[in-house]
mmCIF file with all atom_site columns, C-alpha atoms in Angstrom:
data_model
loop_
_atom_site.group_PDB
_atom_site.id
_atom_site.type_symbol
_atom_site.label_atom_id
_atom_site.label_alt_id
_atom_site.label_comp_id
_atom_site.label_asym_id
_atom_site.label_entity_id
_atom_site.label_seq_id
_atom_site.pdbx_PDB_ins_code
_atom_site.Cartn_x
_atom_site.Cartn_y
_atom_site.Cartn_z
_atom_site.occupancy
_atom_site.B_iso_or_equiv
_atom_site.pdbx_formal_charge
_atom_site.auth_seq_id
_atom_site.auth_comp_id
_atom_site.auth_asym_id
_atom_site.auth_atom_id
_atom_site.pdbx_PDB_model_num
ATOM 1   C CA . UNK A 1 1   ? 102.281 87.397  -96.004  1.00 0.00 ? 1   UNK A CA 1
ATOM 2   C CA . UNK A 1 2   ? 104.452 87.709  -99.281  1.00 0.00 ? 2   UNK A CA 1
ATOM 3   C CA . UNK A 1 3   ? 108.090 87.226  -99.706  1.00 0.00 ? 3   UNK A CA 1
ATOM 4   C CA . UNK A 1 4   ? 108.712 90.726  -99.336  1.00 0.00 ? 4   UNK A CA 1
ATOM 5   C CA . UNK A 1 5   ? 106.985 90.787  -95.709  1.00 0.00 ? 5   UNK A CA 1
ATOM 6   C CA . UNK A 1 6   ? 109.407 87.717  -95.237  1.00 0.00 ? 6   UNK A CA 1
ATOM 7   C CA . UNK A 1 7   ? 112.720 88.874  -96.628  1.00 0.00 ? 7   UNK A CA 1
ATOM 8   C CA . UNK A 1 8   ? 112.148 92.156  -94.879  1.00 0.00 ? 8   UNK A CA 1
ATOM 9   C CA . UNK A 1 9   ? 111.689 90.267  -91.698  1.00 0.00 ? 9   UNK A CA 1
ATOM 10  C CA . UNK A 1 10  ? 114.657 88.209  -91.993  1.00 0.00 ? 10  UNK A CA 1
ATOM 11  C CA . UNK A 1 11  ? 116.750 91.341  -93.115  1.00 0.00 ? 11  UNK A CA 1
ATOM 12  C CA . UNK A 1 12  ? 115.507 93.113  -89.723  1.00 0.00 ? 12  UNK A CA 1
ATOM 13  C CA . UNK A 1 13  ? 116.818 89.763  -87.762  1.00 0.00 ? 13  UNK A CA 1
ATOM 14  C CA . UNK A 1 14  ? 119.905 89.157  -89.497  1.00 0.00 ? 14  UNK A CA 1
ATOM 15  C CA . UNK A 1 15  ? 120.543 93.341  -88.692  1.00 0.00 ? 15  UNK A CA 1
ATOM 16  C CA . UNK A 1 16  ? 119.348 92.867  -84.957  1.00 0.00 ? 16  UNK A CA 1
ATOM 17  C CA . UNK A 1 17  ? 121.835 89.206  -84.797  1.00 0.00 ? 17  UNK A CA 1
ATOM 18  C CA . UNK A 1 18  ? 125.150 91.149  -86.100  1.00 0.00 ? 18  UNK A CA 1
ATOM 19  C CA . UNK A 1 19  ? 124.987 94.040  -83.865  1.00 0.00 ? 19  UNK A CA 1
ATOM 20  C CA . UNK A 1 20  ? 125.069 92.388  -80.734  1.00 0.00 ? 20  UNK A CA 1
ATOM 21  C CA . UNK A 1 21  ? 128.663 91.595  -81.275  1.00 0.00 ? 21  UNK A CA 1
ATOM 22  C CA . UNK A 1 22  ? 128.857 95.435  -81.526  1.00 0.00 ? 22  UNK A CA 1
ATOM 23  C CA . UNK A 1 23  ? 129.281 95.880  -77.623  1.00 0.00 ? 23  UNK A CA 1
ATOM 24  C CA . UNK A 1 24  ? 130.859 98.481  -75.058  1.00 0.00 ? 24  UNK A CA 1
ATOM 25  C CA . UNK A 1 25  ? 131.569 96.100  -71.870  1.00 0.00 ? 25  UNK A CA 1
ATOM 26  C CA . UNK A 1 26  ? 129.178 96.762  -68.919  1.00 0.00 ? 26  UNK A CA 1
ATOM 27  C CA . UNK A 1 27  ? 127.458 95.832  -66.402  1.00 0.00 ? 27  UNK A CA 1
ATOM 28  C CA . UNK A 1 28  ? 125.139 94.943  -68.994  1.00 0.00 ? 28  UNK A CA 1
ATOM 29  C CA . UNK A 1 29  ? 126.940 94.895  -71.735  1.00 0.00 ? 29  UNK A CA 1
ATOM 30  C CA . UNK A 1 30  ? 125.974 98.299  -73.983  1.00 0.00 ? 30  UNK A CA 1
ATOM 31  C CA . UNK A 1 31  ? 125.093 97.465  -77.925  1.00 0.00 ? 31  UNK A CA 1
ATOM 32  C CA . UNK A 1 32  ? 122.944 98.470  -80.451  1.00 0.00 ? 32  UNK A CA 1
ATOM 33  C CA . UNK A 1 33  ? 119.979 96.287  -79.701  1.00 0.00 ? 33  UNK A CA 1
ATOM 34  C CA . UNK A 1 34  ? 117.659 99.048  -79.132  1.00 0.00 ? 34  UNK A CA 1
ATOM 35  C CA . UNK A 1 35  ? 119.050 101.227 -81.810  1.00 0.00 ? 35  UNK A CA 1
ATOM 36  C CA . UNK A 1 36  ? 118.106 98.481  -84.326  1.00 0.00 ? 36  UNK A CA 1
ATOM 37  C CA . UNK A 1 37  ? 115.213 97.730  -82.348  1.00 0.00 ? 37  UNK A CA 1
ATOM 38  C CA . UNK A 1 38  ? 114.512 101.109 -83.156  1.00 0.00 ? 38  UNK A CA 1
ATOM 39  C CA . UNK A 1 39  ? 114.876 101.248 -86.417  1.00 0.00 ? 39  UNK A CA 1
ATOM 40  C CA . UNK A 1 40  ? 112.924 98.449  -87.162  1.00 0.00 ? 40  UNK A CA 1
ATOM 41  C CA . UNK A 1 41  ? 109.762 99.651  -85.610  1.00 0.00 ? 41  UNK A CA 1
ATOM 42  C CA . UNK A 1 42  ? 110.304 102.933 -87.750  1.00 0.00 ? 42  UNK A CA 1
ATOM 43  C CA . UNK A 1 43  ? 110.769 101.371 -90.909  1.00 0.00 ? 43  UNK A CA 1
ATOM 44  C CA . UNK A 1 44  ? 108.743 98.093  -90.912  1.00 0.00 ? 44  UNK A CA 1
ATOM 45  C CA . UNK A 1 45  ? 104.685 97.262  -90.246  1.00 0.00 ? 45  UNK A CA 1
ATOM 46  C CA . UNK A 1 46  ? 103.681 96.268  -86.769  1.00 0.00 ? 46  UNK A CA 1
ATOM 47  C CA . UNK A 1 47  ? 103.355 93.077  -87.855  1.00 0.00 ? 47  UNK A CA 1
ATOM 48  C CA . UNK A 1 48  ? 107.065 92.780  -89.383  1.00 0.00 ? 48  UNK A CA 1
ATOM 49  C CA . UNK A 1 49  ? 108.753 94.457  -86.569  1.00 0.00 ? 49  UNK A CA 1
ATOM 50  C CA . UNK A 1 50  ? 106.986 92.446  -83.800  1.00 0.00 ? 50  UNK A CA 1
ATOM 51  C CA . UNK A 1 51  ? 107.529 89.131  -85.709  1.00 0.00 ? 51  UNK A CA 1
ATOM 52  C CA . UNK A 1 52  ? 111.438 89.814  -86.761  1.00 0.00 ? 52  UNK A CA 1
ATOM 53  C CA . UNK A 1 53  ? 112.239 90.473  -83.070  1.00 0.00 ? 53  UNK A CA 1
ATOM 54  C CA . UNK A 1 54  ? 110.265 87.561  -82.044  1.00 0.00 ? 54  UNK A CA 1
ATOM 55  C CA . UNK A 1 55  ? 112.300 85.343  -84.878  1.00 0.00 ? 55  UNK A CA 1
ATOM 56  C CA . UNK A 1 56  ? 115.814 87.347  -83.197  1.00 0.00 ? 56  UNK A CA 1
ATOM 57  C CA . UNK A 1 57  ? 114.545 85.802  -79.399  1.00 0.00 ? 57  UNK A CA 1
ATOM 58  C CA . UNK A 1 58  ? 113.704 82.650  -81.218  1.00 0.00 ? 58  UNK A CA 1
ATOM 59  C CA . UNK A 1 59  ? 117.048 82.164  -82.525  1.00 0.00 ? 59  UNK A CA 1
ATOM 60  C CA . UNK A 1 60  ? 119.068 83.134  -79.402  1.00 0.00 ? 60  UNK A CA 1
ATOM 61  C CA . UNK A 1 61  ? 116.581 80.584  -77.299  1.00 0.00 ? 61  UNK A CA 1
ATOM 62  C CA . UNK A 1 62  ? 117.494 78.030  -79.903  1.00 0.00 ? 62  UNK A CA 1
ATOM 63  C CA . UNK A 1 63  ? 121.247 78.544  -78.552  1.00 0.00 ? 63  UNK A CA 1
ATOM 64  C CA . UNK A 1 64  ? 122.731 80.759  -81.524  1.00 0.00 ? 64  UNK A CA 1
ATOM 65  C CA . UNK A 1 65  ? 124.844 83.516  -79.328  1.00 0.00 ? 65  UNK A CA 1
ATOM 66  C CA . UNK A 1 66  ? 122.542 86.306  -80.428  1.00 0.00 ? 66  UNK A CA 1
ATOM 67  C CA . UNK A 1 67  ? 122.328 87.966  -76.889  1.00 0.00 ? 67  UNK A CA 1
ATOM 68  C CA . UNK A 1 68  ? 124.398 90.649  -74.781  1.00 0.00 ? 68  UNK A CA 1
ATOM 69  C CA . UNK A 1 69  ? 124.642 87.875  -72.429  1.00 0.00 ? 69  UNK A CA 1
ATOM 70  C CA . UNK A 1 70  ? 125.444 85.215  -74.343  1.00 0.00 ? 70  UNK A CA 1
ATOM 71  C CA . UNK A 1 71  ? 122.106 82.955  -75.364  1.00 0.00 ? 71  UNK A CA 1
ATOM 72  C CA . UNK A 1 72  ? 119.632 80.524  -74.615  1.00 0.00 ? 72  UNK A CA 1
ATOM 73  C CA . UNK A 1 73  ? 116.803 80.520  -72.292  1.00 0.00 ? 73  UNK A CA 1
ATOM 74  C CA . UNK A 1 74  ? 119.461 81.647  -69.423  1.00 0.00 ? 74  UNK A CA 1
ATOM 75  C CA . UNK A 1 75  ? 119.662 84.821  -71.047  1.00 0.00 ? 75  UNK A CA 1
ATOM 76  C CA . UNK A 1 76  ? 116.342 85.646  -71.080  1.00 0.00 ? 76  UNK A CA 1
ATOM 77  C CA . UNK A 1 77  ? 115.836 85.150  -67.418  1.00 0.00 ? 77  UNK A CA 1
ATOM 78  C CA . UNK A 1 78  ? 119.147 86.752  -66.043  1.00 0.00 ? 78  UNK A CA 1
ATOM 79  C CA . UNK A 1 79  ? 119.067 90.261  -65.113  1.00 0.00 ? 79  UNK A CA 1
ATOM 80  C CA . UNK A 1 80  ? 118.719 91.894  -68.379  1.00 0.00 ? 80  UNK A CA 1
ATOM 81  C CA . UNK A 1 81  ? 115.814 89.685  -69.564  1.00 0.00 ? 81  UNK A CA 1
ATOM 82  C CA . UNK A 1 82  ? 112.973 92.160  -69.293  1.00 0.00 ? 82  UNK A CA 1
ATOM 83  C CA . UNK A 1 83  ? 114.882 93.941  -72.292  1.00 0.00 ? 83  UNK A CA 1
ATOM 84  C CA . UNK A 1 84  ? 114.727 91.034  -74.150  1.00 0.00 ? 84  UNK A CA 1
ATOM 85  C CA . UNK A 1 85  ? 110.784 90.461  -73.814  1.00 0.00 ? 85  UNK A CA 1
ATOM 86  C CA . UNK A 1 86  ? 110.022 94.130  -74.439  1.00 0.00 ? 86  UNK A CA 1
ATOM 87  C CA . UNK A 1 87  ? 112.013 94.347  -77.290  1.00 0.00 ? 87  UNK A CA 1
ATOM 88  C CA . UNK A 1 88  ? 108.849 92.642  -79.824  1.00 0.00 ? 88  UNK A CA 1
ATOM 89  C CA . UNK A 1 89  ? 106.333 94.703  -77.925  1.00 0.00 ? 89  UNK A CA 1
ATOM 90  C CA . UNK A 1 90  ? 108.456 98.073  -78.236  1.00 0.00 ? 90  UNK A CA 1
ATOM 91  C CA . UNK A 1 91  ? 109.349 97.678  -81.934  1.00 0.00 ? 91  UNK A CA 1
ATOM 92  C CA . UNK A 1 92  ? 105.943 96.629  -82.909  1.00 0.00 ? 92  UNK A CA 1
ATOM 93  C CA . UNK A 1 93  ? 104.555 100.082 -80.671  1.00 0.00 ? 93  UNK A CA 1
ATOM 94  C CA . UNK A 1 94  ? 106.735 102.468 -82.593  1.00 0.00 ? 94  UNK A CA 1
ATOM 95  C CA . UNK A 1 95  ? 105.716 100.753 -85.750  1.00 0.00 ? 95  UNK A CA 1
ATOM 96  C CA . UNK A 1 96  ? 102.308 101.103 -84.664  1.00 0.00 ? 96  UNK A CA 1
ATOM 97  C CA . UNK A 1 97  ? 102.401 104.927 -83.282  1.00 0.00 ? 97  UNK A CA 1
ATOM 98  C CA . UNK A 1 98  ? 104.941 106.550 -85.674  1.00 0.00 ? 98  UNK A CA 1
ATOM 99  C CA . UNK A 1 99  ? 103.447 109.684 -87.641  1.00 0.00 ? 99  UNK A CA 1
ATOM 100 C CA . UNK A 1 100 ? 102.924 108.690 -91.492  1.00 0.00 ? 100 UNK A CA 1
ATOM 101 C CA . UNK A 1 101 ? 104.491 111.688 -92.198  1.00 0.00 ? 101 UNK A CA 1
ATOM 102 C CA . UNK A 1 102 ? 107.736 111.397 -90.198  1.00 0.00 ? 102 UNK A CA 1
ATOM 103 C CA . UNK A 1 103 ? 106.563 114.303 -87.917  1.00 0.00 ? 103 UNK A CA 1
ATOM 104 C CA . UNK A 1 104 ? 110.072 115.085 -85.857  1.00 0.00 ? 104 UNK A CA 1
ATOM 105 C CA . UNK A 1 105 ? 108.328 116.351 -82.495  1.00 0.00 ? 105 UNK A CA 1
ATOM 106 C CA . UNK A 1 106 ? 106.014 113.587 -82.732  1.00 0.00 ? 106 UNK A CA 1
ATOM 107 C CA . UNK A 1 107 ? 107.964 110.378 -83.270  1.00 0.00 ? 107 UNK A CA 1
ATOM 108 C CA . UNK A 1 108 ? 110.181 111.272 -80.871  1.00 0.00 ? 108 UNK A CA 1
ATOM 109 C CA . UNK A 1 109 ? 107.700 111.061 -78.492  1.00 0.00 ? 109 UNK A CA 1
ATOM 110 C CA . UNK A 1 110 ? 106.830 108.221 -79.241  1.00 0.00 ? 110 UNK A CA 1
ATOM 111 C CA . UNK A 1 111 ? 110.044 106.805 -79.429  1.00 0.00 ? 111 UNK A CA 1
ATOM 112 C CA . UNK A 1 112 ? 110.573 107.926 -76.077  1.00 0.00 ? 112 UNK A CA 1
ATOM 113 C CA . UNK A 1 113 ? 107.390 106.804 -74.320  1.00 0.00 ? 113 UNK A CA 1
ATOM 114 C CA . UNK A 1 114 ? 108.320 103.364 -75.955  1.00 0.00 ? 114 UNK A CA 1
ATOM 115 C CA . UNK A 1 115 ? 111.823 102.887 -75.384  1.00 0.00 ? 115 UNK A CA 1
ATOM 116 C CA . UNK A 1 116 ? 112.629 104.932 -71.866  1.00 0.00 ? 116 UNK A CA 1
ATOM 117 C CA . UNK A 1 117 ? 109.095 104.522 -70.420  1.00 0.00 ? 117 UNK A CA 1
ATOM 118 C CA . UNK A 1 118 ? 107.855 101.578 -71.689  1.00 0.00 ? 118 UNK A CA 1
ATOM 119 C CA . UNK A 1 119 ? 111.078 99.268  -72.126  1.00 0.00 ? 119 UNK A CA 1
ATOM 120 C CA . UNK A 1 120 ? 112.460 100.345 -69.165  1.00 0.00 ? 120 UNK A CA 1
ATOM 121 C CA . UNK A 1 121 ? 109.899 99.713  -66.669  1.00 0.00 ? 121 UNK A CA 1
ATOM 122 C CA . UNK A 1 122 ? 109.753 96.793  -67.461  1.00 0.00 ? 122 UNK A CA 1
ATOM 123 C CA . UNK A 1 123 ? 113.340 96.016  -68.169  1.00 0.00 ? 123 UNK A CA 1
ATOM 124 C CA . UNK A 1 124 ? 113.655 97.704  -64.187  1.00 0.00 ? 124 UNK A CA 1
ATOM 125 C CA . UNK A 1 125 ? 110.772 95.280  -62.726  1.00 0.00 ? 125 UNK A CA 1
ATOM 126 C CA . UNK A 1 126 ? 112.323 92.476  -64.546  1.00 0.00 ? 126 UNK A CA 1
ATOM 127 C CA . UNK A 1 127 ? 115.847 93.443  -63.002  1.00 0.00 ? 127 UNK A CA 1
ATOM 128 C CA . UNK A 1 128 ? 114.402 94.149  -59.697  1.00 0.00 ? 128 UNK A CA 1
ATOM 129 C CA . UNK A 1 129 ? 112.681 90.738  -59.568  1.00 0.00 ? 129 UNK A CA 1
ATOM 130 C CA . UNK A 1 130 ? 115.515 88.589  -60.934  1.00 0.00 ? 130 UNK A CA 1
ATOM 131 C CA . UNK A 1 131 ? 118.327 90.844  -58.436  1.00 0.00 ? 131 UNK A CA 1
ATOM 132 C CA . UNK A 1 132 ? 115.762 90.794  -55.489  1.00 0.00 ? 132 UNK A CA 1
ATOM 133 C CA . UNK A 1 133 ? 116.017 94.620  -55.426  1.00 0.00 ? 133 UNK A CA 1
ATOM 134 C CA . UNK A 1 134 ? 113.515 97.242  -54.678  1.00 0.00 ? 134 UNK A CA 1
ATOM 135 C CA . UNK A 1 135 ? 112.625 99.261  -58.113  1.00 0.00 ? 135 UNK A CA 1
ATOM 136 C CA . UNK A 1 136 ? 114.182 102.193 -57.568  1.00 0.00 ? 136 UNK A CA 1
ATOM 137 C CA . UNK A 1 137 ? 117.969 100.366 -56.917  1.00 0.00 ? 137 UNK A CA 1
ATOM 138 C CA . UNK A 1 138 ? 117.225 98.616  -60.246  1.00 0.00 ? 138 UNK A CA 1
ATOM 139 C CA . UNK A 1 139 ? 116.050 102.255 -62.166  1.00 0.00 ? 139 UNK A CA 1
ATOM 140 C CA . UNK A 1 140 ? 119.365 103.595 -60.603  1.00 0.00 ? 140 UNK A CA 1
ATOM 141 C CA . UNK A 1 141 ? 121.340 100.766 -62.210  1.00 0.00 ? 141 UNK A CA 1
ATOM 142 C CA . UNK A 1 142 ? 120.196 101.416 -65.690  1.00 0.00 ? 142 UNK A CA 1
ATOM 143 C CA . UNK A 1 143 ? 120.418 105.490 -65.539  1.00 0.00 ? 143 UNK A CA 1
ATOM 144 C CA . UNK A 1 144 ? 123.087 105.241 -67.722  1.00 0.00 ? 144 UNK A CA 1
ATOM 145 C CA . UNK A 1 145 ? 121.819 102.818 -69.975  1.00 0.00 ? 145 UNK A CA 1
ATOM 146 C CA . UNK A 1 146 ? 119.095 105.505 -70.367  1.00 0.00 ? 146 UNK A CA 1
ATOM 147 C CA . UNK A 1 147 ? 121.236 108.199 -71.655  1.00 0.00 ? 147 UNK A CA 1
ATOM 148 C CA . UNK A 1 148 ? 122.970 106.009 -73.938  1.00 0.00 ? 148 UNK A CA 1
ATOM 149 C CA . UNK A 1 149 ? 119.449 105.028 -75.192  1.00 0.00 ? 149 UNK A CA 1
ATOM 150 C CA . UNK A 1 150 ? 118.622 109.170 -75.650  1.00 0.00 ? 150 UNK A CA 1
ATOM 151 C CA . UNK A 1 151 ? 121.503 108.681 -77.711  1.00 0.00 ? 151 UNK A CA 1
ATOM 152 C CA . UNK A 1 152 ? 120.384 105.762 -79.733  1.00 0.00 ? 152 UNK A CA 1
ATOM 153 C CA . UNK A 1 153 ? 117.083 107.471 -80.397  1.00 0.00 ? 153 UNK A CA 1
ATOM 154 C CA . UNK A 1 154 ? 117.867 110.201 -81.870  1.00 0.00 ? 154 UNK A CA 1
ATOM 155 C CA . UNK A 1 155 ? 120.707 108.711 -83.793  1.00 0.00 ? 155 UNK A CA 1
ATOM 156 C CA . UNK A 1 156 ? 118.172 106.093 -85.203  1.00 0.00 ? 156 UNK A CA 1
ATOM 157 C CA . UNK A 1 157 ? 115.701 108.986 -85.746  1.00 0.00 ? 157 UNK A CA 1
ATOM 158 C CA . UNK A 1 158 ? 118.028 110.661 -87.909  1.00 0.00 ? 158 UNK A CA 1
ATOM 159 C CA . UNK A 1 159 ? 118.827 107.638 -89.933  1.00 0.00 ? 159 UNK A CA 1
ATOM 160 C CA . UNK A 1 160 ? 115.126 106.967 -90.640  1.00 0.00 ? 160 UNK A CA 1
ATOM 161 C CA . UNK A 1 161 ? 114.172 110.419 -91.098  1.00 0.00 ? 161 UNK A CA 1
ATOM 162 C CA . UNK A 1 162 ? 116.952 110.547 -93.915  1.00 0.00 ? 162 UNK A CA 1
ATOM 163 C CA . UNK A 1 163 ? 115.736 107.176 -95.966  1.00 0.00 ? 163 UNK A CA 1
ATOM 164 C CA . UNK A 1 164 ? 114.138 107.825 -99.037  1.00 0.00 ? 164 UNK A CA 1
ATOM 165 C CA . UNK A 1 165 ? 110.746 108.551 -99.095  1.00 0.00 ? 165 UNK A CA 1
ATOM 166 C CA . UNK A 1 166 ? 110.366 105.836 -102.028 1.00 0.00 ? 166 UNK A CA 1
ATOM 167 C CA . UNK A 1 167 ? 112.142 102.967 -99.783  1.00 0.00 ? 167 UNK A CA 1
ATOM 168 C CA . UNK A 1 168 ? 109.298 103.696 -97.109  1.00 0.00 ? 168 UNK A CA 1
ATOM 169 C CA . UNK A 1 169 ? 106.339 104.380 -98.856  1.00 0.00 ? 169 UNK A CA 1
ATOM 170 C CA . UNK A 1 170 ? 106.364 100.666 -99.919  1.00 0.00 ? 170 UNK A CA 1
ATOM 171 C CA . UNK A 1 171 ? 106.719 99.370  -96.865  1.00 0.00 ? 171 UNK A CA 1
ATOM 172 C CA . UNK A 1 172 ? 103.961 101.912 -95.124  1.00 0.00 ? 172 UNK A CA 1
ATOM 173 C CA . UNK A 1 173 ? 101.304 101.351 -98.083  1.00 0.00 ? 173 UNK A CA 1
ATOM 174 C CA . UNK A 1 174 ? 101.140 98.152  -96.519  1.00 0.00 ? 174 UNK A CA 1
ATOM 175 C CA . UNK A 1 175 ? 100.144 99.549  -92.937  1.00 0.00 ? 175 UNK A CA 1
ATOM 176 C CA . UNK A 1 176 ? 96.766  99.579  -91.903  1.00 0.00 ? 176 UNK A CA 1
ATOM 177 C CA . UNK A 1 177 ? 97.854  101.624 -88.365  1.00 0.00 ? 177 UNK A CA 1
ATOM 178 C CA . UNK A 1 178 ? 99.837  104.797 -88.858  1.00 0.00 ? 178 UNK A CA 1
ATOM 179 C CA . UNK A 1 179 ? 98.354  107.673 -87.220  1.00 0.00 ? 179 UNK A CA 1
ATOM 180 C CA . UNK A 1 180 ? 98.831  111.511 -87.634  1.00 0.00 ? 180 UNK A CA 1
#
């Protein structure tokens, strides 16, 4: 790993910290976590995006107030933990399964497989476990959390789709897993 590969990472942590104090009041609190989760599995490697959210859960478990819900390990095991632990996997699958050559159709796909499939199954079990609820109670309680995150997809879609092909291609020549 070079200092670019670091710098980016720490960029993509720094990006995910600041947002968080970006945030419409809620049951669990709505911010742009996932939008910049998002983002960085679109514009980083695998490797980048899983490790810079991995450094983000590292620094809010360390007790910087990083989290929706405040920080430390308390965070990660409240209700909306299961957010928090997807949140590596998710960014480093979109960085993984995004088309090479920002096929619309396609990375939206993904993007939705990833974020209201994957995340929030297991963002729901997590819920449903910590709330001692049955699943479909905790699905029900993030509904709107999922249209807000149809929202944040696109949006984040839209940013990415409109970077400069230069500012990507040297950050993807580096990728040894892009597919279509």
């Amino acid at each position: 790993m070079n200092l670019k590969n670091m710098l980016r990472i720490v960029a993509a942590t720094t990006l995910l910290c600041v947002v968080v104090f970006i945030k419409i009041p809620w049951a669990v609190p709505i911010t742009l976590q996932t939008f910049v989760v998002i983002l960085i599995g679109l514009i980083l490697t695998p490797k980048e995006a899983l490790l810079s959210v991995l450094l983000y859960i590292g620094i809010g478990l360390i007790g910087l107030p990083v989290f929706a819900s405040g920080s430390s390990f308390q965070a990660l095991t409240g209700p909306a933990g299961g957010f928090l632990i997807s949140f590596p996997i998710s960014a480093c699958l979109i960085s993984m399964f995004k088309s090479k050559k920002r096929i619309v159709v396609y990375d939206i796909l993904v993007l939705l497989l990833v974020i209201i499939v994957f995340t929030y199954i297991l963002a729901t079990a997590w819920y449903s476990y910590v709330l001692k609820v049955d699943f479909m109670t905790g699905l029900l309680a993030f509904a709107v959390y999922m249209g807000v995150d149809l929202v944040k997809i696109v949006v984040a879609y839209l940013v990415y789709k409109n970077l400069p092909q230069r500012f990507l291609d040297d950050i993807n020549t580096q990728s040894d897993r892009h597919y279509t």
